[in-house]
PDB file of C-alpha atoms and ligand atoms in Angstrom:
ATOM      1  CA  MET A   1      -1.784   2.677 -19.431  1.00 41.00           C
ATOM      2  CA  SER A   2      -1.621  -1.068 -18.767  1.00 43.00           C
ATOM      3  CA  GLU A   3      -5.308  -1.971 -19.101  1.00 48.00           C
ATOM      4  CA  LYS A   4      -8.752  -0.428 -18.718  1.00 81.00           C
ATOM      5  CA  ASN A   5      -9.275  -1.118 -15.030  1.00 90.00           C
ATOM      6  CA  LEU A   6      -5.818   0.068 -14.089  1.00 96.00           C
ATOM      7  CA  LEU A   7      -4.250   3.316 -15.281  1.00 97.00           C
ATOM      8  CA  LEU A   8      -0.548   4.133 -15.138  1.00 97.00           C
ATOM      9  CA  GLU A   9       0.895   7.633 -15.216  1.00 97.00           C
ATOM     10  CA  LYS A  10       4.624   8.146 -15.040  1.00 97.00           C
ATOM     11  CA  ASP A  11       5.994  11.502 -13.943  1.00 95.00           C
ATOM     12  CA  GLY A  12       9.767  11.448 -13.566  1.00 94.00           C
ATOM     13  CA  ALA A  13      10.637   9.254 -10.610  1.00 97.00           C
ATOM     14  CA  LEU A  14       6.986   8.800  -9.703  1.00 98.00           C
ATOM     15  CA  ALA A  15       4.506   6.201 -10.970  1.00 98.00           C
ATOM     16  CA  ILE A  16       0.823   6.760 -10.204  1.00 98.00           C
ATOM     17  CA  VAL A  17      -1.373   3.681 -10.530  1.00 98.00           C
ATOM     18  CA  THR A  18      -5.127   4.329 -10.507  1.00 98.00           C
ATOM     19  CA  PHE A  19      -7.839   1.716  -9.938  1.00 98.00           C
ATOM     20  CA  ASN A  20     -10.240   2.678 -12.664  1.00 97.00           C
ATOM     21  CA  ASN A  21     -13.675   1.122 -12.390  1.00 96.00           C
ATOM     22  CA  PRO A  22     -15.518   4.012 -10.725  1.00 96.00           C
ATOM     23  CA  LYS A  23     -18.975   2.700 -11.716  1.00 95.00           C
ATOM     24  CA  ALA A  24     -18.389  -0.218  -9.327  1.00 96.00           C
ATOM     25  CA  LEU A  25     -16.440   1.973  -6.873  1.00 98.00           C
ATOM     26  CA  ASN A  26     -13.190   0.393  -8.152  1.00 98.00           C
ATOM     27  CA  ALA A  27     -14.085  -3.037  -6.728  1.00 97.00           C
ATOM     28  CA  LEU A  28     -11.260  -5.534  -7.229  1.00 96.00           C
ATOM     29  CA  THR A  29     -11.566  -8.456  -9.637  1.00 93.00           C
ATOM     30  CA  VAL A  30      -9.241 -11.365 -10.433  1.00 93.00           C
ATOM     31  CA  ASP A  31      -8.271  -9.469 -13.597  1.00 94.00           C
ATOM     32  CA  THR A  32      -7.425  -6.297 -11.655  1.00 96.00           C
ATOM     33  CA  PHE A  33      -5.077  -8.294  -9.436  1.00 96.00           C
ATOM     34  CA  LYS A  34      -3.460  -9.958 -12.482  1.00 96.00           C
ATOM     35  CA  ALA A  35      -2.950  -6.557 -14.138  1.00 96.00           C
ATOM     36  CA  LEU A  36      -1.613  -5.062 -10.918  1.00 97.00           C
ATOM     37  CA  GLU A  37       0.878  -7.883 -10.512  1.00 97.00           C
ATOM     38  CA  ALA A  38       2.149  -7.462 -14.095  1.00 97.00           C
ATOM     39  CA  LEU A  39       2.453  -3.713 -13.563  1.00 97.00           C
ATOM     40  CA  LEU A  40       4.401  -4.183 -10.328  1.00 97.00           C
ATOM     41  CA  VAL A  41       6.865  -6.454 -12.142  1.00 97.00           C
ATOM     42  CA  ASP A  42       7.421  -3.709 -14.746  1.00 97.00           C
ATOM     43  CA  LEU A  43       7.698  -0.922 -12.189  1.00 98.00           C
ATOM     44  CA  GLU A  44      10.134  -2.927 -10.101  1.00 97.00           C
ATOM     45  CA  GLN A  45      12.493  -3.177 -13.069  1.00 97.00           C
ATOM     46  CA  ASP A  46      12.000   0.423 -14.179  1.00 97.00           C
ATOM     47  CA  VAL A  47      15.073   2.200 -12.811  1.00 95.00           C
ATOM     48  CA  GLU A  48      13.521   5.619 -13.382  1.00 96.00           C
ATOM     49  CA  VAL A  49      10.652   4.882 -10.994  1.00 98.00           C
ATOM     50  CA  ARG A  50      11.527   5.434  -7.324  1.00 98.00           C
ATOM     51  CA  VAL A  51       8.112   5.753  -5.645  1.00 98.00           C
ATOM     52  CA  VAL A  52       4.687   4.362  -6.540  1.00 98.00           C
ATOM     53  CA  ILE A  53       1.379   5.974  -5.551  1.00 98.00           C
ATOM     54  CA  LEU A  54      -1.846   3.943  -5.642  1.00 98.00           C
ATOM     55  CA  THR A  55      -5.178   5.760  -5.822  1.00 98.00           C
ATOM     56  CA  GLY A  56      -8.753   5.344  -7.051  1.00 98.00           C
ATOM     57  CA  ALA A  57     -10.580   6.935  -9.982  1.00 98.00           C
ATOM     58  CA  GLY A  58     -13.755   8.956  -9.491  1.00 97.00           C
ATOM     59  CA  GLU A  59     -15.066  11.055  -6.654  1.00 95.00           C
ATOM     60  CA  LYS A  60     -16.296   8.351  -4.302  1.00 97.00           C
ATOM     61  CA  ALA A  61     -13.914   5.474  -3.818  1.00 98.00           C
ATOM     62  CA  PHE A  62     -10.344   4.376  -3.396  1.00 98.00           C
ATOM     63  CA  VAL A  63     -11.474   0.738  -3.593  1.00 98.00           C
ATOM     64  CA  ALA A  64     -14.831  -0.421  -2.130  1.00 98.00           C
ATOM     65  CA  GLY A  65     -13.627  -3.996  -1.716  1.00 97.00           C
ATOM     66  CA  GLY A  66     -13.470  -7.261  -3.550  1.00 95.00           C
ATOM     67  CA  ASP A  67     -16.050  -7.442  -6.357  1.00 95.00           C
ATOM     68  CA  ILE A  68     -19.125  -8.802  -4.579  1.00 96.00           C
ATOM     69  CA  SER A  69     -20.697  -9.977  -7.842  1.00 94.00           C
ATOM     70  CA  HIS A  70     -17.617 -12.162  -8.358  1.00 93.00           C
ATOM     71  CA  LEU A  71     -17.750 -13.409  -4.746  1.00 93.00           C
ATOM     72  CA  ALA A  72     -21.319 -14.530  -5.462  1.00 93.00           C
ATOM     73  CA  THR A  73     -20.030 -17.039  -8.050  1.00 95.00           C
ATOM     74  CA  LEU A  74     -17.413 -18.689  -5.830  1.00 95.00           C
ATOM     75  CA  ASP A  75     -17.457 -22.017  -4.015  1.00 97.00           C
ATOM     76  CA  ALA A  76     -15.144 -22.705  -1.057  1.00 97.00           C
ATOM     77  CA  GLU A  77     -12.220 -23.733  -3.250  1.00 97.00           C
ATOM     78  CA  GLY A  78     -12.653 -20.742  -5.554  1.00 96.00           C
ATOM     79  CA  ALA A  79     -12.935 -18.357  -2.583  1.00 96.00           C
ATOM     80  CA  ARG A  80      -9.705 -19.717  -1.104  1.00 97.00           C
ATOM     81  CA  ALA A  81      -7.949 -19.404  -4.475  1.00 96.00           C
ATOM     82  CA  PHE A  82      -9.165 -15.791  -4.876  1.00 95.00           C
ATOM     83  CA  ALA A  83      -8.001 -14.954  -1.353  1.00 96.00           C
ATOM     84  CA  LEU A  84      -4.574 -16.485  -2.032  1.00 97.00           C
ATOM     85  CA  GLN A  85      -4.204 -14.686  -5.361  1.00 96.00           C
ATOM     86  CA  ALA A  86      -5.090 -11.339  -3.781  1.00 97.00           C
ATOM     87  CA  GLN A  87      -2.852 -11.995  -0.788  1.00 98.00           C
ATOM     88  CA  SER A  88       0.126 -12.764  -2.991  1.00 98.00           C
ATOM     89  CA  VAL A  89      -0.303  -9.536  -4.981  1.00 98.00           C
ATOM     90  CA  ILE A  90      -0.703  -7.470  -1.795  1.00 98.00           C
ATOM     91  CA  ALA A  91       2.379  -9.219  -0.366  1.00 98.00           C
ATOM     92  CA  ARG A  92       4.217  -8.164  -3.527  1.00 98.00           C
ATOM     93  CA  ILE A  93       3.240  -4.535  -2.818  1.00 98.00           C
ATOM     94  CA  GLU A  94       4.503  -4.945   0.749  1.00 97.00           C
ATOM     95  CA  ALA A  95       7.799  -6.443  -0.443  1.00 97.00           C
ATOM     96  CA  PHE A  96       8.119  -4.018  -3.367  1.00 98.00           C
ATOM     97  CA  PRO A  97      11.675  -2.638  -3.294  1.00 98.00           C
ATOM     98  CA  LYS A  98      10.507   0.982  -3.555  1.00 98.00           C
ATOM     99  CA  PRO A  99       8.096   2.941  -1.333  1.00 98.00           C
ATOM    100  CA  VAL A 100       4.399   2.513  -2.153  1.00 98.00           C
ATOM    101  CA  ILE A 101       2.008   5.232  -0.948  1.00 98.00           C
ATOM    102  CA  ALA A 102      -1.772   4.748  -0.887  1.00 98.00           C
ATOM    103  CA  ALA A 103      -3.564   8.042  -1.625  1.00 98.00           C
ATOM    104  CA  ILE A 104      -6.990   7.153  -0.250  1.00 98.00           C
ATOM    105  CA  ASN A 105      -9.510   9.371  -1.988  1.00 98.00           C
ATOM    106  CA  GLY A 106     -12.780   7.815  -0.766  1.00 98.00           C
ATOM    107  CA  TYR A 107     -14.177   4.468   0.356  1.00 98.00           C
ATOM    108  CA  ALA A 108     -11.481   2.006   1.453  1.00 98.00           C
ATOM    109  CA  LEU A 109     -13.655  -0.940   2.407  1.00 98.00           C
ATOM    110  CA  GLY A 110     -13.011  -4.644   2.774  1.00 98.00           C
ATOM    111  CA  GLY A 111     -10.379  -5.659   0.233  1.00 98.00           C
ATOM    112  CA  GLY A 112      -9.740  -1.956  -0.470  1.00 98.00           C
ATOM    113  CA  CYS A 113      -8.726  -1.298   3.120  1.00 98.00           C
ATOM    114  CA  GLU A 114      -6.699  -4.526   3.063  1.00 98.00           C
ATOM    115  CA  LEU A 115      -4.900  -3.461  -0.098  1.00 98.00           C
ATOM    116  CA  SER A 116      -4.054  -0.067   1.414  1.00 98.00           C
ATOM    117  CA  MET A 117      -2.569  -1.849   4.429  1.00 98.00           C
ATOM    118  CA  GLY A 118      -0.059  -3.593   2.143  1.00 98.00           C
ATOM    119  CA  CYS A 119       1.274  -0.148   1.197  1.00 98.00           C
ATOM    120  CA  ASP A 120       4.077   1.498   3.174  1.00 98.00           C
ATOM    121  CA  ILE A 121       2.214   4.734   3.849  1.00 98.00           C
ATOM    122  CA  ARG A 122      -1.451   5.725   3.769  1.00 98.00           C
ATOM    123  CA  ILE A 123      -2.541   9.330   3.181  1.00 98.00           C
ATOM    124  CA  ALA A 124      -6.299   9.837   3.442  1.00 98.00           C
ATOM    125  CA  ALA A 125      -8.569  12.541   2.066  1.00 98.00           C
ATOM    126  CA  ASP A 126     -10.674  14.025   4.872  1.00 98.00           C
ATOM    127  CA  THR A 127     -13.729  12.525   3.138  1.00 98.00           C
ATOM    128  CA  ALA A 128     -12.330   8.956   3.027  1.00 98.00           C
ATOM    129  CA  VAL A 129     -14.303   6.197   4.733  1.00 98.00           C
ATOM    130  CA  PHE A 130     -12.803   3.007   6.095  1.00 98.00           C
ATOM    131  CA  GLY A 131     -14.179  -0.339   7.193  1.00 98.00           C
ATOM    132  CA  GLN A 132     -13.991  -4.105   7.071  1.00 98.00           C
ATOM    133  CA  PRO A 133     -17.676  -4.868   6.377  1.00 98.00           C
ATOM    134  CA  GLU A 134     -17.201  -8.562   5.485  1.00 98.00           C
ATOM    135  CA  VAL A 135     -19.228  -9.866   8.443  1.00 98.00           C
ATOM    136  CA  LYS A 136     -22.258  -8.176   6.883  1.00 98.00           C
ATOM    137  CA  LEU A 137     -21.784 -10.599   3.971  1.00 97.00           C
ATOM    138  CA  GLY A 138     -21.229 -13.633   6.182  1.00 98.00           C
ATOM    139  CA  ILE A 139     -17.542 -13.820   5.271  1.00 98.00           C
ATOM    140  CA  LEU A 140     -14.288 -12.565   6.737  1.00 97.00           C
ATOM    141  CA  PRO A 141     -11.518 -10.345   5.428  1.00 98.00           C
ATOM    142  CA  GLY A 142      -9.688 -12.672   3.050  1.00 96.00           C
ATOM    143  CA  PHE A 143      -6.876 -10.484   1.796  1.00 98.00           C
ATOM    144  CA  ALA A 144      -4.859 -10.836   5.048  1.00 98.00           C
ATOM    145  CA  GLY A 145      -6.808  -8.017   6.724  1.00 98.00           C
ATOM    146  CA  THR A 146      -7.161  -9.918   9.995  1.00 98.00           C
ATOM    147  CA  GLN A 147      -3.365 -10.040  10.162  1.00 98.00           C
ATOM    148  CA  ARG A 148      -2.345  -6.603   8.907  1.00 98.00           C
ATOM    149  CA  LEU A 149      -5.071  -4.623  10.709  1.00 98.00           C
ATOM    150  CA  SER A 150      -4.181  -6.260  14.046  1.00 98.00           C
ATOM    151  CA  ARG A 151      -0.524  -5.466  13.526  1.00 96.00           C
ATOM    152  CA  LEU A 152      -1.251  -1.848  12.530  1.00 97.00           C
ATOM    153  CA  VAL A 153      -3.846  -0.809  15.114  1.00 98.00           C
ATOM    154  CA  GLY A 154      -3.624  -3.558  17.759  1.00 97.00           C
ATOM    155  CA  LYS A 155      -5.718  -6.627  18.395  1.00 98.00           C
ATOM    156  CA  GLY A 156      -8.544  -4.989  20.355  1.00 98.00           C
ATOM    157  CA  ARG A 157      -9.218  -2.238  17.832  1.00 98.00           C
ATOM    158  CA  ALA A 158      -8.899  -4.655  14.900  1.00 98.00           C
ATOM    159  CA  LYS A 159     -11.480  -6.958  16.500  1.00 98.00           C
ATOM    160  CA  GLU A 160     -13.888  -4.067  17.086  1.00 98.00           C
ATOM    161  CA  ILE A 161     -13.573  -2.943  13.455  1.00 98.00           C
ATOM    162  CA  ILE A 162     -13.881  -6.456  12.021  1.00 98.00           C
ATOM    163  CA  PHE A 163     -16.599  -7.813  14.368  1.00 98.00           C
ATOM    164  CA  THR A 164     -18.887  -4.770  13.946  1.00 98.00           C
ATOM    165  CA  GLY A 165     -18.240  -4.190  10.231  1.00 98.00           C
ATOM    166  CA  GLU A 166     -18.930  -0.493  10.943  1.00 98.00           C
ATOM    167  CA  MET A 167     -17.514   2.207   8.686  1.00 98.00           C
ATOM    168  CA  PHE A 168     -15.359   4.939  10.207  1.00 98.00           C
ATOM    169  CA  SER A 169     -13.958   8.307   9.189  1.00 98.00           C
ATOM    170  CA  ALA A 170     -10.495   9.335   8.048  1.00 98.00           C
ATOM    171  CA  GLU A 171     -10.040  11.215  11.346  1.00 98.00           C
ATOM    172  CA  GLU A 172     -10.775   8.022  13.283  1.00 98.00           C
ATOM    173  CA  ALA A 173      -8.387   6.092  11.004  1.00 98.00           C
ATOM    174  CA  TYR A 174      -5.726   8.671  11.872  1.00 98.00           C
ATOM    175  CA  ARG A 175      -6.507   8.518  15.597  1.00 98.00           C
ATOM    176  CA  ILE A 176      -5.962   4.754  15.711  1.00 98.00           C
ATOM    177  CA  GLY A 177      -2.841   4.825  13.540  1.00 98.00           C
ATOM    178  CA  LEU A 178      -4.323   3.253  10.426  1.00 98.00           C
ATOM    179  CA  VAL A 179      -3.328   6.229   8.264  1.00 98.00           C
ATOM    180  CA  ASN A 180      -0.268   8.458   8.439  1.00 98.00           C
ATOM    181  CA  LYS A 181      -1.985  11.694   7.540  1.00 98.00           C
ATOM    182  CA  VAL A 182      -5.406  13.213   6.731  1.00 98.00           C
ATOM    183  CA  VAL A 183      -5.507  16.059   4.223  1.00 98.00           C
ATOM    184  CA  PRO A 184      -8.217  18.086   2.450  1.00 98.00           C
ATOM    185  CA  LYS A 185      -9.580  16.041  -0.433  1.00 98.00           C
ATOM    186  CA  ALA A 186      -8.655  18.694  -3.012  1.00 97.00           C
ATOM    187  CA  SER A 187      -4.971  18.508  -2.054  1.00 98.00           C
ATOM    188  CA  LEU A 188      -4.677  14.714  -1.658  1.00 98.00           C
ATOM    189  CA  MET A 189      -2.594  14.060  -4.765  1.00 98.00           C
ATOM    190  CA  ASP A 190      -0.400  17.140  -4.181  1.00 98.00           C
ATOM    191  CA  GLU A 191       0.275  15.907  -0.637  1.00 98.00           C
ATOM    192  CA  ALA A 192       1.050  12.382  -1.876  1.00 98.00           C
ATOM    193  CA  ARG A 193       3.380  13.754  -4.554  1.00 98.00           C
ATOM    194  CA  ALA A 194       5.055  16.049  -2.009  1.00 98.00           C
ATOM    195  CA  MET A 195       5.706  13.155   0.355  1.00 98.00           C
ATOM    196  CA  ALA A 196       6.985  11.020  -2.537  1.00 98.00           C
ATOM    197  CA  GLY A 197       9.253  13.918  -3.541  1.00 97.00           C
ATOM    198  CA  LYS A 198      10.922  13.791  -0.138  1.00 97.00           C
ATOM    199  CA  MET A 199      11.880  10.179  -0.922  1.00 98.00           C
ATOM    200  CA  THR A 200      12.811  10.374  -4.601  1.00 96.00           C
ATOM    201  CA  ASP A 201      15.856  12.585  -3.937  1.00 94.00           C
ATOM    202  CA  LYS A 202      17.206  10.207  -1.274  1.00 97.00           C
ATOM    203  CA  SER A 203      19.181   7.005  -1.787  1.00 97.00           C
ATOM    204  CA  ALA A 204      16.919   4.381  -3.390  1.00 97.00           C
ATOM    205  CA  SER A 205      19.233   1.562  -2.283  1.00 97.00           C
ATOM    206  CA  ALA A 206      19.199   2.794   1.331  1.00 98.00           C
ATOM    207  CA  ILE A 207      15.384   3.143   1.333  1.00 98.00           C
ATOM    208  CA  LYS A 208      15.082  -0.404  -0.036  1.00 98.00           C
ATOM    209  CA  LEU A 209      17.231  -1.738   2.805  1.00 98.00           C
ATOM    210  CA  CYS A 210      15.318   0.334   5.406  1.00 98.00           C
ATOM    211  CA  LYS A 211      12.061  -1.182   4.129  1.00 98.00           C
ATOM    212  CA  GLU A 212      13.480  -4.698   4.390  1.00 98.00           C
ATOM    213  CA  ALA A 213      14.813  -4.013   7.885  1.00 98.00           C
ATOM    214  CA  ILE A 214      11.443  -2.727   9.116  1.00 98.00           C
ATOM    215  CA  ASP A 215       9.164  -5.269   7.420  1.00 97.00           C
ATOM    216  CA  ASN A 216      11.281  -8.394   7.854  1.00 97.00           C
ATOM    217  CA  GLY A 217      12.749  -7.342  11.195  1.00 97.00           C
ATOM    218  CA  LEU A 218       9.295  -6.852  12.735  1.00 95.00           C
ATOM    219  CA  GLU A 219       8.579 -10.538  12.109  1.00 94.00           C
ATOM    220  CA  MET A 220      11.614 -11.450  14.260  1.00 98.00           C
ATOM    221  CA  ASP A 221      12.252 -11.102  17.975  1.00 98.00           C
ATOM    222  CA  PHE A 222      14.016  -7.847  18.906  1.00 98.00           C
ATOM    223  CA  ALA A 223      17.549  -9.235  19.172  1.00 98.00           C
ATOM    224  CA  ARG A 224      17.357 -11.006  15.803  1.00 98.00           C
ATOM    225  CA  GLY A 225      15.732  -7.948  14.224  1.00 98.00           C
ATOM    226  CA  ALA A 226      18.520  -5.718  15.517  1.00 98.00           C
ATOM    227  CA  ARG A 227      21.140  -8.190  14.227  1.00 98.00           C
ATOM    228  CA  TYR A 228      19.387  -8.287  10.850  1.00 98.00           C
ATOM    229  CA  GLU A 229      19.476  -4.468  10.799  1.00 98.00           C
ATOM    230  CA  ALA A 230      23.243  -4.576  11.469  1.00 98.00           C
ATOM    231  CA  ASP A 231      23.696  -7.021   8.553  1.00 98.00           C
ATOM    232  CA  LEU A 232      21.807  -4.681   6.218  1.00 98.00           C
ATOM    233  CA  PHE A 233      23.712  -1.701   7.630  1.00 98.00           C
ATOM    234  CA  GLY A 234      26.927  -3.485   6.610  1.00 98.00           C
ATOM    235  CA  LEU A 235      25.464  -4.210   3.186  1.00 98.00           C
ATOM    236  CA  SER A 236      24.658  -0.507   2.665  1.00 98.00           C
ATOM    237  CA  PHE A 237      28.410   0.176   2.849  1.00 98.00           C
ATOM    238  CA  THR A 238      28.907  -1.809  -0.361  1.00 98.00           C
ATOM    239  CA  THR A 239      26.717   0.597  -2.364  1.00 98.00           C
ATOM    240  CA  ALA A 240      27.703   3.511  -4.588  1.00 97.00           C
ATOM    241  CA  ASP A 241      25.032   5.551  -2.782  1.00 98.00           C
ATOM    242  CA  CYS A 242      26.881   5.161   0.500  1.00 98.00           C
ATOM    243  CA  LYS A 243      30.107   6.481  -1.071  1.00 97.00           C
ATOM    244  CA  GLU A 244      28.250   9.356  -2.701  1.00 97.00           C
ATOM    245  CA  GLY A 245      26.147  10.267   0.365  1.00 98.00           C
ATOM    246  CA  ILE A 246      29.067  10.348   2.781  1.00 97.00           C
ATOM    247  CA  SER A 247      31.466  12.084   0.325  1.00 97.00           C
ATOM    248  CA  ALA A 248      28.807  14.703  -0.470  1.00 97.00           C
ATOM    249  CA  PHE A 249      28.386  15.490   3.223  1.00 97.00           C
ATOM    250  CA  LEU A 250      32.122  15.812   3.800  1.00 97.00           C
ATOM    251  CA  GLU A 251      32.546  17.913   0.626  1.00 97.00           C
ATOM    252  CA  LYS A 252      29.636  20.145   1.724  1.00 97.00           C
ATOM    253  CA  ARG A 253      27.638  19.574  -1.481  1.00 96.00           C
ATOM    254  CA  PRO A 254      24.222  18.001  -2.170  1.00 95.00           C
ATOM    255  CA  ALA A 255      24.370  14.242  -2.793  1.00 96.00           C
ATOM    256  CA  LYS A 256      23.408  13.003  -6.260  1.00 95.00           C
ATOM    257  CA  PHE A 257      21.750   9.619  -5.991  1.00 93.00           C
TER     258      PHE A 257
HETATM  259  N1  CO8 B 301     -18.294  -5.072  -5.345  1.00 51.35           N
HETATM  260  C1  CO8 B 301     -19.038  -4.919  -6.455  1.00 51.35           C
HETATM  261  N2  CO8 B 301     -19.745  -3.818  -6.731  1.00 51.35           N
HETATM  262  C2  CO8 B 301     -19.723  -2.821  -5.831  1.00 51.35           C
HETATM  263  C3  CO8 B 301     -18.976  -2.910  -4.638  1.00 51.35           C
HETATM  264  C4  CO8 B 301     -18.231  -4.094  -4.413  1.00 51.35           C
HETATM  265  N3  CO8 B 301     -17.456  -4.257  -3.323  1.00 51.35           N
HETATM  266  N4  CO8 B 301     -19.167  -1.765  -3.937  1.00 51.35           N
HETATM  267  C5  CO8 B 301     -19.986  -1.002  -4.677  1.00 51.35           C
HETATM  268  N5  CO8 B 301     -20.329  -1.622  -5.810  1.00 51.35           N
HETATM  269  C6  CO8 B 301     -21.188  -1.138  -6.881  1.00 51.35           C
HETATM  270  C7  CO8 B 301     -22.653  -1.114  -6.469  1.00 51.35           C
HETATM  271  O1  CO8 B 301     -23.227  -2.384  -6.591  1.00 51.35           O
HETATM  272  C8  CO8 B 301     -23.217  -0.101  -7.424  1.00 51.35           C
HETATM  273  O2  CO8 B 301     -23.402  -0.723  -8.679  1.00 51.35           O
HETATM  274  P1  CO8 B 301     -24.738  -0.415  -9.537  1.00 51.35           P
HETATM  275  O3  CO8 B 301     -24.650   1.069  -9.831  1.00 51.35           O
HETATM  276  O4  CO8 B 301     -24.551  -1.279 -10.743  1.00 51.35           O
HETATM  277  O5  CO8 B 301     -25.898  -0.761  -8.673  1.00 51.35           O
HETATM  278  C9  CO8 B 301     -22.081   0.907  -7.579  1.00 51.35           C
HETATM  279  O6  CO8 B 301     -20.904   0.236  -7.152  1.00 51.35           O
HETATM  280  C10 CO8 B 301     -22.239   2.141  -6.735  1.00 51.35           C
HETATM  281  O7  CO8 B 301     -22.478   1.717  -5.405  1.00 51.35           O
HETATM  282  P2  CO8 B 301     -23.737   2.203  -4.543  1.00 51.35           P
HETATM  283  O8  CO8 B 301     -24.871   2.589  -5.424  1.00 51.35           O
HETATM  284  O9  CO8 B 301     -23.979   1.165  -3.514  1.00 51.35           O
HETATM  285  O10 CO8 B 301     -23.129   3.527  -3.902  1.00 51.35           O
HETATM  286  P3  CO8 B 301     -23.544   4.183  -2.510  1.00 51.35           P
HETATM  287  O11 CO8 B 301     -22.853   5.503  -2.477  1.00 51.35           O
HETATM  288  O12 CO8 B 301     -25.006   4.156  -2.308  1.00 51.35           O
HETATM  289  O13 CO8 B 301     -22.885   3.231  -1.401  1.00 51.35           O
HETATM  290  C11 CO8 B 301     -21.125   1.892  -0.424  1.00 51.35           C
HETATM  291  C12 CO8 B 301     -21.492   3.117  -1.296  1.00 51.35           C
HETATM  292  C13 CO8 B 301     -21.559   2.169   1.009  1.00 51.35           C
HETATM  293  C14 CO8 B 301     -19.613   1.771  -0.486  1.00 51.35           C
HETATM  294  C15 CO8 B 301     -21.821   0.620  -0.960  1.00 51.35           C
HETATM  295  O14 CO8 B 301     -21.592   0.538  -2.341  1.00 51.35           O
HETATM  296  C16 CO8 B 301     -21.331  -0.657  -0.321  1.00 51.35           C
HETATM  297  O15 CO8 B 301     -21.690  -0.940   0.804  1.00 51.35           O
HETATM  298  N6  CO8 B 301     -20.515  -1.413  -1.068  1.00 51.35           N
HETATM  299  C17 CO8 B 301     -20.006  -2.695  -0.613  1.00 51.35           C
HETATM  300  C18 CO8 B 301     -18.849  -2.512   0.324  1.00 51.35           C
HETATM  301  C19 CO8 B 301     -18.381  -3.853   0.821  1.00 51.35           C
HETATM  302  O16 CO8 B 301     -19.108  -4.616   1.438  1.00 51.35           O
HETATM  303  N7  CO8 B 301     -17.078  -4.120   0.587  1.00 51.35           N
HETATM  304  C20 CO8 B 301     -16.483  -5.367   1.023  1.00 51.35           C
HETATM  305  C21 CO8 B 301     -16.635  -6.380  -0.049  1.00 51.35           C
HETATM  306  S1  CO8 B 301     -16.087  -7.959   0.488  1.00 51.35           S
HETATM  307  C22 CO8 B 301     -14.432  -7.861   0.441  1.00 51.35           C
HETATM  308  O17 CO8 B 301     -13.839  -6.907   0.039  1.00 51.35           O
HETATM  309  C23 CO8 B 301     -13.739  -9.036   1.011  1.00 51.35           C
HETATM  310  C24 CO8 B 301     -12.473  -9.320   0.323  1.00 51.35           C
HETATM  311  C25 CO8 B 301     -12.003 -10.669   0.767  1.00 51.35           C
HETATM  312  C26 CO8 B 301     -12.755 -11.708  -0.004  1.00 51.35           C
HETATM  313  C27 CO8 B 301     -12.117 -13.016   0.137  1.00 51.35           C
HETATM  314  C28 CO8 B 301     -11.950 -13.743  -1.163  1.00 51.35           C
HETATM  315  C29 CO8 B 301     -12.892 -14.814  -1.447  1.00 51.35           C
END
């Protein structure tokens, strides 16, 4: 456990981080972001941990957004600083060298939806509810939601979601490609663990390079992205995992990564 608003459970190669302020539907504060950043630094260095799952405590919410009572205290400079702090922590999740799965157990609104979009994979409970309701508060998504939502679901759909501020279901989130999978609420964590399990027995160094190729390559034009992939492909041949994976196949035995 790293601090009250953030719980950490380690289970073999898996780390489960839980936003734990259910009375305020796990709304995100400056302190939560600081704690999350410190935890990510630890988990990055922890060689045992191969996959991280983020989820929310309580029955109702993953994360219902930035803490509106904190937003009420901010001036323009403070709002910009909060947005930048949150963006840098979410960017750290996106660049984290191991897969990060969001197990979305309820409301994923505003900053909560934005945080989930920094994760590699989103699995939603069938009861989860999504939305970017900032326009109802006279503000805009400030945790890079305008950028990530447009890239994930396309510009037209992102504008509809952001301009209307309407909430939508997990099924709709699946239909538009915002989440990878919708599962019964009762089996959400089992499903997240099962998906993580399909990654933890694979090569961590190869997965890290795949993540870099996808995330960094998508910011390039196709030819440069493909060239970048080839560079990383070459790099993968310098790893012990490459030797082990290929030898294991040829020796007809399971690879041990
Ligand atoms: N911040 C602070 N407290 C919250 C938040 C929040 N985002 N969401 C819920 N809470 C609190 C409620 O105030 C309430 O507290 P209390 O019991 O003390 O009155 C408690 O959680 C339970 O909430 P409700 O009683 O409202 O529960 P309901 O089931 O009736 O409703 C909803 C659930 C629909 C989720 C409702 O709580 C709601 O609409 N919440 C706000 C959702 C929202 O607007 N989120 C976006 C916030 S803005 C944001 O995230 C932008 C980030 C970028 C900012 C840029 C930086 C400056």
